Amino acid sequence: MILDDEKYMNLALAEAQKAYELGEVPIGAVLVAKDGTTVSVGHNLRETAKDATAHAEIEAIRAANKKLDRWRLSGTTLYVTIEPCPMCAGAIVNSRIDRVVYGGADIKAGAVHSIFNVLTNSNLNHQTEVTAGVLEDRCCGIMRDFFKMRREQNKKKRQNTPLSCEKIEKDTCTLEKE
């Protein structure tokens, strides 16, 4: 099972790389059937699609629904590079996905272990088996690299933005808009 988990997490990492190259937060997801066939893939597209729900998991779930022509995704495993958020965890439960495998924890928004325990909550009508920490270093590494690059880009933008000081009732400095 561990070798298969790593195999499919590598596919999810390839999806995360696609998001990275688009300037999206690099999270990737792969949905796999019990027989090992890849049903669907997804990566973050929030900025590109201008859609707050365009997370990697949601994209993979939507693609699977369309491909299989059904909403129930029982008999599948979802591989995702970072712990799902509350929205994605809710979609996983509602889709009846059997198992979720994720790489890195999300201490700010994780809804599997970090903040909430949505997937294994016995009060819900469906519980999902969870495996955490698969290829964790690589999954977290692409996120660290992305946000480091983003901070450097923002720093350069700030350095290249001219300041103009104007008297407007008080002495204040305002950034000129381009």
Short mmCIF file of C-alpha atoms in Angstrom, two decimals:
data_model
loop_
_atom_site.label_atom_id
_atom_site.label_comp_id
_atom_site.label_asym_id
_atom_site.label_seq_id
_atom_site.Cartn_x
_atom_site.Cartn_y
_atom_site.Cartn_z
CA MET A 1 0.00 0.00 0.00
CA ILE A 2 2.80 2.46 0.86
CA LEU A 3 4.44 2.14 -2.56
CA ASP A 4 1.09 2.69 -4.28
CA ASP A 5 0.43 5.69 -2.02
CA GLU A 6 3.77 7.17 -3.04
CA LYS A 7 3.09 6.46 -6.71
CA TYR A 8 -0.22 8.32 -6.67
CA MET A 9 1.11 11.11 -4.46
CA ASN A 10 3.78 11.67 -7.11
CA LEU A 11 0.95 12.17 -9.60
CA ALA A 12 -0.66 14.65 -7.22
CA LEU A 13 2.69 16.45 -6.94
CA ALA A 14 2.78 16.70 -10.75
CA GLU A 15 -0.63 18.39 -10.56
CA ALA A 16 0.69 20.72 -7.85
CA GLN A 17 3.55 21.65 -10.17
CA LYS A 18 1.01 22.63 -12.85
CA ALA A 19 -0.65 24.95 -10.35
CA TYR A 20 2.75 26.40 -9.39
CA GLU A 21 3.52 27.16 -13.03
CA LEU A 22 0.20 29.01 -13.34
CA GLY A 23 0.98 31.11 -10.26
CA GLU A 24 -1.61 29.22 -8.23
CA VAL A 25 -1.05 27.84 -4.73
CA PRO A 26 0.59 24.50 -5.61
CA ILE A 27 -1.83 21.86 -4.42
CA GLY A 28 -2.63 18.82 -6.55
CA ALA A 29 -5.13 15.99 -6.27
CA VAL A 30 -5.63 12.60 -7.92
CA LEU A 31 -8.69 10.37 -7.56
CA VAL A 32 -7.97 6.65 -7.98
CA ALA A 33 -10.39 3.70 -8.32
CA LYS A 34 -9.96 0.47 -6.34
CA ASP A 35 -8.41 -1.23 -9.36
CA GLY A 36 -5.66 1.40 -9.46
CA THR A 37 -6.89 3.35 -12.46
CA THR A 38 -6.72 7.12 -12.27
CA VAL A 39 -10.26 8.47 -12.45
CA SER A 40 -9.46 12.19 -12.42
CA VAL A 41 -6.91 14.81 -11.46
CA GLY A 42 -7.06 18.42 -10.35
CA HIS A 43 -4.95 21.32 -9.21
CA ASN A 44 -5.75 24.69 -7.72
CA LEU A 45 -7.31 27.12 -10.19
CA ARG A 46 -8.80 29.78 -7.91
CA GLU A 47 -6.93 32.70 -9.44
CA THR A 48 -7.19 31.45 -13.02
CA ALA A 49 -10.90 30.62 -12.81
CA LYS A 50 -11.68 33.48 -10.42
CA ASP A 51 -13.61 30.91 -8.41
CA ALA A 52 -13.13 30.49 -4.65
CA THR A 53 -14.23 26.85 -4.91
CA ALA A 54 -11.65 25.86 -7.56
CA HIS A 55 -9.48 23.91 -5.13
CA ALA A 56 -7.55 20.85 -6.35
CA GLU A 57 -9.85 18.41 -4.54
CA ILE A 58 -13.02 20.04 -5.89
CA GLU A 59 -11.60 20.06 -9.42
CA ALA A 60 -10.79 16.33 -9.18
CA ILE A 61 -14.22 15.53 -7.70
CA ARG A 62 -16.05 17.51 -10.40
CA ALA A 63 -14.04 15.82 -13.16
CA ALA A 64 -14.81 12.39 -11.68
CA ASN A 65 -18.52 13.18 -11.37
CA LYS A 66 -18.60 14.14 -15.02
CA LYS A 67 -16.49 11.19 -16.20
CA LEU A 68 -18.39 8.57 -14.18
CA ASP A 69 -21.76 10.32 -14.61
CA ARG A 70 -22.56 10.04 -10.90
CA TRP A 71 -22.10 11.98 -7.68
CA ARG A 72 -21.21 9.03 -5.47
CA LEU A 73 -17.50 8.30 -5.64
CA SER A 74 -17.45 5.31 -3.31
CA GLY A 75 -14.70 2.84 -4.10
CA THR A 76 -12.13 5.60 -4.65
CA THR A 77 -9.12 7.10 -2.91
CA LEU A 78 -8.26 10.78 -3.14
CA TYR A 79 -4.58 11.71 -3.03
CA VAL A 80 -3.93 15.36 -2.21
CA THR A 81 -0.64 17.09 -1.50
CA ILE A 82 -1.92 19.20 1.42
CA GLU A 83 -4.55 18.44 4.06
CA PRO A 84 -8.02 19.38 2.77
CA CYS A 85 -9.76 22.53 4.01
CA PRO A 86 -13.32 22.48 5.48
CA MET A 87 -14.96 23.02 2.07
CA CYS A 88 -13.01 20.19 0.44
CA ALA A 89 -13.49 17.87 3.42
CA GLY A 90 -17.24 18.47 3.18
CA ALA A 91 -17.16 17.65 -0.54
CA ILE A 92 -15.18 14.47 0.18
CA VAL A 93 -17.78 13.32 2.74
CA ASN A 94 -20.68 14.23 0.44
CA SER A 95 -19.02 12.41 -2.47
CA ARG A 96 -18.64 9.26 -0.32
CA ILE A 97 -14.94 8.91 -1.12
CA ASP A 98 -13.62 5.89 0.82
CA ARG A 99 -10.11 7.04 1.59
CA VAL A 100 -8.01 10.22 1.60
CA VAL A 101 -4.22 10.25 1.52
CA TYR A 102 -2.50 13.59 2.03
CA GLY A 103 1.08 14.77 2.24
CA GLY A 104 1.47 17.86 4.41
CA ALA A 105 -0.66 19.23 7.22
CA ASP A 106 -2.37 22.62 6.89
CA ILE A 107 -2.13 24.15 10.36
CA LYS A 108 -4.17 27.21 9.32
CA ALA A 109 -7.08 25.57 7.52
CA GLY A 110 -6.80 21.78 7.78
CA ALA A 111 -10.10 19.99 8.29
CA VAL A 112 -8.79 16.43 8.62
CA HIS A 113 -6.48 16.59 11.64
CA SER A 114 -5.06 20.09 12.15
CA ILE A 115 -8.11 22.17 13.11
CA PHE A 116 -11.17 19.99 12.47
CA ASN A 117 -11.79 16.25 12.09
CA VAL A 118 -14.43 16.32 9.41
CA LEU A 119 -13.54 13.10 7.57
CA THR A 120 -13.65 10.82 10.59
CA ASN A 121 -16.45 12.55 12.50
CA SER A 122 -18.90 9.86 13.65
CA ASN A 123 -21.74 12.40 13.74
CA LEU A 124 -21.71 12.58 9.95
CA ASN A 125 -23.39 10.08 7.64
CA HIS A 126 -20.08 8.99 6.05
CA GLN A 127 -16.57 8.55 7.43
CA THR A 128 -13.45 8.40 5.33
CA GLU A 129 -10.28 6.45 6.07
CA VAL A 130 -7.29 8.80 6.28
CA THR A 131 -3.55 8.35 5.77
CA ALA A 132 -1.37 11.39 6.43
CA GLY A 133 2.26 12.28 5.79
CA VAL A 134 2.87 10.51 2.45
CA LEU A 135 5.82 12.28 0.75
CA GLU A 136 5.31 15.03 3.29
CA ASP A 137 8.70 16.70 2.72
CA ARG A 138 8.09 17.07 -1.01
CA CYS A 139 4.48 18.20 -0.56
CA CYS A 140 5.47 20.84 1.97
CA GLY A 141 8.59 21.74 -0.02
CA ILE A 142 6.70 22.89 -3.11
CA MET A 143 4.49 25.04 -0.88
CA ARG A 144 7.52 26.59 0.86
CA ASP A 145 9.18 27.27 -2.49
CA PHE A 146 6.02 28.86 -3.88
CA PHE A 147 5.47 31.20 -0.94
CA LYS A 148 9.16 32.12 -0.82
CA MET A 149 8.97 33.06 -4.51
CA ARG A 150 5.74 34.99 -3.90
CA ARG A 151 7.30 36.96 -1.01
CA GLU A 152 10.31 37.82 -3.18
CA GLN A 153 8.02 39.00 -6.01
CA ASN A 154 6.01 41.15 -3.60
CA LYS A 155 9.20 42.62 -2.14
CA LYS A 156 10.41 43.58 -5.64
CA LYS A 157 7.04 45.15 -6.42
CA ARG A 158 7.22 47.25 -3.26
CA GLN A 159 10.78 48.33 -4.08
CA ASN A 160 9.75 49.37 -7.59
CA THR A 161 6.64 51.30 -6.55
CA PRO A 162 7.42 55.04 -6.42
CA LEU A 163 6.32 56.96 -3.35
CA SER A 164 4.91 60.44 -3.69
CA CYS A 165 4.41 62.59 -0.66
CA GLU A 166 1.61 65.09 -0.94
CA LYS A 167 0.07 67.56 1.45
CA ILE A 168 -3.54 66.51 1.98
CA GLU A 169 -4.74 68.18 5.17
CA LYS A 170 -1.90 66.33 6.98
CA ASP A 171 1.53 65.22 5.90
CA THR A 172 1.00 61.70 4.57
CA CYS A 173 2.69 59.50 2.04
CA THR A 174 0.53 57.65 -0.47
CA LEU A 175 1.50 55.02 -2.97
CA GLU A 176 0.92 56.03 -6.56
CA LYS A 177 -1.29 53.65 -8.47
CA GLU A 178 -0.01 52.47 -11.83
#
